[in-house]
Amino acid sequence: MRSTKHFARKLVSFLLMVSISLVGILVTPPAAHAAIAFDAESNSGAKTTETSASWTHTPVGTPAGALVGFGGQGADAGRPVLTVTYGGVSMAQVIVKDDTVENIAVELWALANPPSGAQTVVVTITSAITRWAAGAVTYTGSDTTTA
């Protein structure tokens, strides 16, 4: 059985790849806007019995969009994330994928025009998850009306 730390690293890498791939779909800028650019990333670290995690995300520039990805495993993983906030602002759930056979869930949450500067990211989940991690990324240059 692989360690929780290994699981968290793989999960965060996967979530970052998914978020980068989806950014072109979710926040396509009109020709008059600057190109979308990656700004910064952060993560919760590996979690086991905790039902929430908070960490500081520090953008380098002025973010136009923020994404938070979650991945977890546990009995009846279902739809485990209850809320996600970025700088105290609720994020919108944009993707949920769960595998009830393997008890794995992956979710992606988004926020247009997130607050600038260092912000606290908070993810709250149900108690059914036994291993999980979350990661945040910010972008600059996106169409801030549709992120």
Tab-separated table of C-alpha atoms in Angstrom:
chain	number	residue	atom	x	y	z
A	1	MET	CA	0.000	0.000	0.000
A	2	ARG	CA	1.367	3.381	-0.977
A	3	SER	CA	1.921	6.043	1.637
A	4	THR	CA	-0.474	8.924	2.200
A	5	LYS	CA	2.295	11.361	1.261
A	6	HIS	CA	2.785	9.609	-2.109
A	7	PHE	CA	-0.998	9.631	-2.635
A	8	ALA	CA	-1.164	13.370	-1.891
A	9	ARG	CA	1.722	14.214	-4.260
A	10	LYS	CA	0.180	12.227	-7.108
A	11	LEU	CA	-3.247	13.678	-6.419
A	12	VAL	CA	-2.060	17.283	-6.361
A	13	SER	CA	-0.100	16.711	-9.601
A	14	PHE	CA	-3.191	15.223	-11.232
A	15	LEU	CA	-5.415	18.078	-10.031
A	16	LEU	CA	-2.987	20.681	-11.335
A	17	MET	CA	-2.897	18.975	-14.749
A	18	VAL	CA	-6.707	18.842	-14.835
A	19	SER	CA	-7.056	22.481	-13.806
A	20	ILE	CA	-4.531	23.663	-16.376
A	21	SER	CA	-6.318	21.665	-19.072
A	22	LEU	CA	-9.710	23.000	-18.048
A	23	VAL	CA	-8.664	26.626	-17.837
A	24	GLY	CA	-8.857	26.924	-21.619
A	25	ILE	CA	-12.385	25.547	-21.559
A	26	LEU	CA	-13.659	27.407	-18.510
A	27	VAL	CA	-12.102	30.827	-18.979
A	28	THR	CA	-11.400	31.545	-22.624
A	29	PRO	CA	-10.468	35.218	-22.962
A	30	PRO	CA	-11.827	37.375	-25.758
A	31	ALA	CA	-9.220	38.661	-28.209
A	32	ALA	CA	-9.045	42.022	-26.388
A	33	HIS	CA	-7.858	40.401	-23.139
A	34	ALA	CA	-4.376	39.314	-22.167
A	35	ALA	CA	-3.456	35.667	-22.495
A	36	ILE	CA	-4.217	33.357	-19.591
A	37	ALA	CA	-1.114	32.690	-17.518
A	38	PHE	CA	-0.397	30.460	-14.554
A	39	ASP	CA	0.217	32.540	-11.424
A	40	ALA	CA	0.785	30.350	-8.334
A	41	GLU	CA	-0.058	27.015	-6.721
A	42	SER	CA	-0.441	25.756	-3.150
A	43	ASN	CA	-1.859	22.686	-1.440
A	44	SER	CA	-3.316	21.336	1.773
A	45	GLY	CA	-0.842	18.504	2.161
A	46	ALA	CA	-2.034	14.958	2.805
A	47	LYS	CA	-5.016	14.550	5.133
A	48	THR	CA	-6.457	11.465	6.760
A	49	THR	CA	-9.103	11.892	9.482
A	50	GLU	CA	-9.502	15.663	9.196
A	51	THR	CA	-12.818	17.013	7.914
A	52	SER	CA	-11.374	20.384	6.925
A	53	ALA	CA	-8.112	21.928	5.826
A	54	SER	CA	-6.945	25.496	5.542
A	55	TRP	CA	-3.770	26.896	4.084
A	56	THR	CA	-2.452	30.162	2.726
A	57	HIS	CA	-2.306	30.704	-1.022
A	58	THR	CA	-0.106	33.587	-2.127
A	59	PRO	CA	-0.556	34.776	-5.712
A	60	VAL	CA	2.446	36.366	-7.404
A	61	GLY	CA	0.381	38.757	-9.516
A	62	THR	CA	-3.209	39.991	-9.389
A	63	PRO	CA	-5.291	36.862	-9.978
A	64	ALA	CA	-8.235	36.964	-12.350
A	65	GLY	CA	-9.342	33.415	-11.500
A	66	ALA	CA	-8.775	30.746	-8.868
A	67	LEU	CA	-9.340	26.992	-9.015
A	68	VAL	CA	-9.303	24.535	-6.112
A	69	GLY	CA	-9.113	20.828	-6.839
A	70	PHE	CA	-9.942	18.048	-4.389
A	71	GLY	CA	-9.280	14.330	-4.527
A	72	GLY	CA	-10.086	11.739	-1.905
A	73	GLN	CA	-10.676	8.115	-1.159
A	74	GLY	CA	-12.869	6.449	1.452
A	75	ALA	CA	-15.980	4.444	2.118
A	76	ASP	CA	-18.817	5.932	0.103
A	77	ALA	CA	-16.677	8.738	-1.325
A	78	GLY	CA	-19.690	10.075	-3.239
A	79	ARG	CA	-19.622	13.884	-3.276
A	80	PRO	CA	-17.560	14.615	-0.201
A	81	VAL	CA	-16.800	18.344	-0.445
A	82	LEU	CA	-19.288	20.490	1.455
A	83	THR	CA	-17.741	23.938	0.950
A	84	VAL	CA	-14.661	25.631	-0.473
A	85	THR	CA	-13.744	29.240	0.244
A	86	TYR	CA	-10.933	31.431	-1.040
A	87	GLY	CA	-10.236	34.500	1.059
A	88	GLY	CA	-13.601	33.998	2.785
A	89	VAL	CA	-15.491	33.976	-0.539
A	90	SER	CA	-17.482	30.848	-1.468
A	91	MET	CA	-16.329	29.096	-4.625
A	92	ALA	CA	-18.590	27.448	-7.226
A	93	GLN	CA	-18.374	23.719	-7.855
A	94	VAL	CA	-17.696	23.139	-11.563
A	95	ILE	CA	-16.782	19.456	-11.842
A	96	VAL	CA	-17.547	16.379	-9.752
A	97	LYS	CA	-16.401	12.894	-10.655
A	98	ASP	CA	-16.823	9.979	-8.315
A	99	ASP	CA	-16.117	6.297	-8.689
A	100	THR	CA	-18.366	4.330	-6.357
A	101	VAL	CA	-16.547	1.053	-7.080
A	102	GLU	CA	-13.097	2.329	-6.071
A	103	ASN	CA	-14.548	4.908	-3.625
A	104	ILE	CA	-12.607	7.797	-5.157
A	105	ALA	CA	-13.879	11.330	-5.702
A	106	VAL	CA	-12.396	14.309	-7.569
A	107	GLU	CA	-13.904	17.818	-7.569
A	108	LEU	CA	-12.976	21.187	-9.050
A	109	TRP	CA	-14.183	24.538	-7.671
A	110	ALA	CA	-13.766	27.976	-9.323
A	111	LEU	CA	-13.882	31.665	-8.437
A	112	ALA	CA	-13.719	34.675	-10.770
A	113	ASN	CA	-12.044	37.839	-9.510
A	114	PRO	CA	-10.597	36.333	-6.323
A	115	PRO	CA	-9.237	38.695	-3.684
A	116	SER	CA	-5.612	39.690	-4.329
A	117	GLY	CA	-2.739	39.112	-1.933
A	118	ALA	CA	-2.228	36.166	0.404
A	119	GLN	CA	-5.559	34.428	1.065
A	120	THR	CA	-6.724	31.516	3.197
A	121	VAL	CA	-8.192	28.556	1.315
A	122	VAL	CA	-10.605	26.399	3.345
A	123	VAL	CA	-11.976	23.028	2.197
A	124	THR	CA	-14.623	21.301	4.332
A	125	ILE	CA	-15.595	17.694	3.632
A	126	THR	CA	-17.841	14.942	4.969
A	127	SER	CA	-16.400	12.407	7.392
A	128	ALA	CA	-16.578	9.534	4.866
A	129	ILE	CA	-13.126	10.268	3.391
A	130	THR	CA	-10.061	8.534	4.822
A	131	ARG	CA	-7.323	9.957	2.546
A	132	TRP	CA	-7.515	13.260	0.754
A	133	ALA	CA	-5.723	16.367	-0.444
A	134	ALA	CA	-6.614	19.636	-2.132
A	135	GLY	CA	-4.683	22.182	-4.149
A	136	ALA	CA	-5.240	25.751	-5.315
A	137	VAL	CA	-4.030	27.525	-8.450
A	138	THR	CA	-4.479	31.122	-9.542
A	139	TYR	CA	-4.353	32.551	-13.049
A	140	THR	CA	-3.907	36.003	-14.515
A	141	GLY	CA	-5.284	37.359	-17.790
A	142	SER	CA	-8.548	35.402	-17.816
A	143	ASP	CA	-12.006	36.730	-18.686
A	144	THR	CA	-13.106	37.526	-15.147
A	145	THR	CA	-16.810	37.462	-15.948
A	146	THR	CA	-16.859	33.715	-16.683
A	147	ALA	CA	-14.112	32.136	-14.525
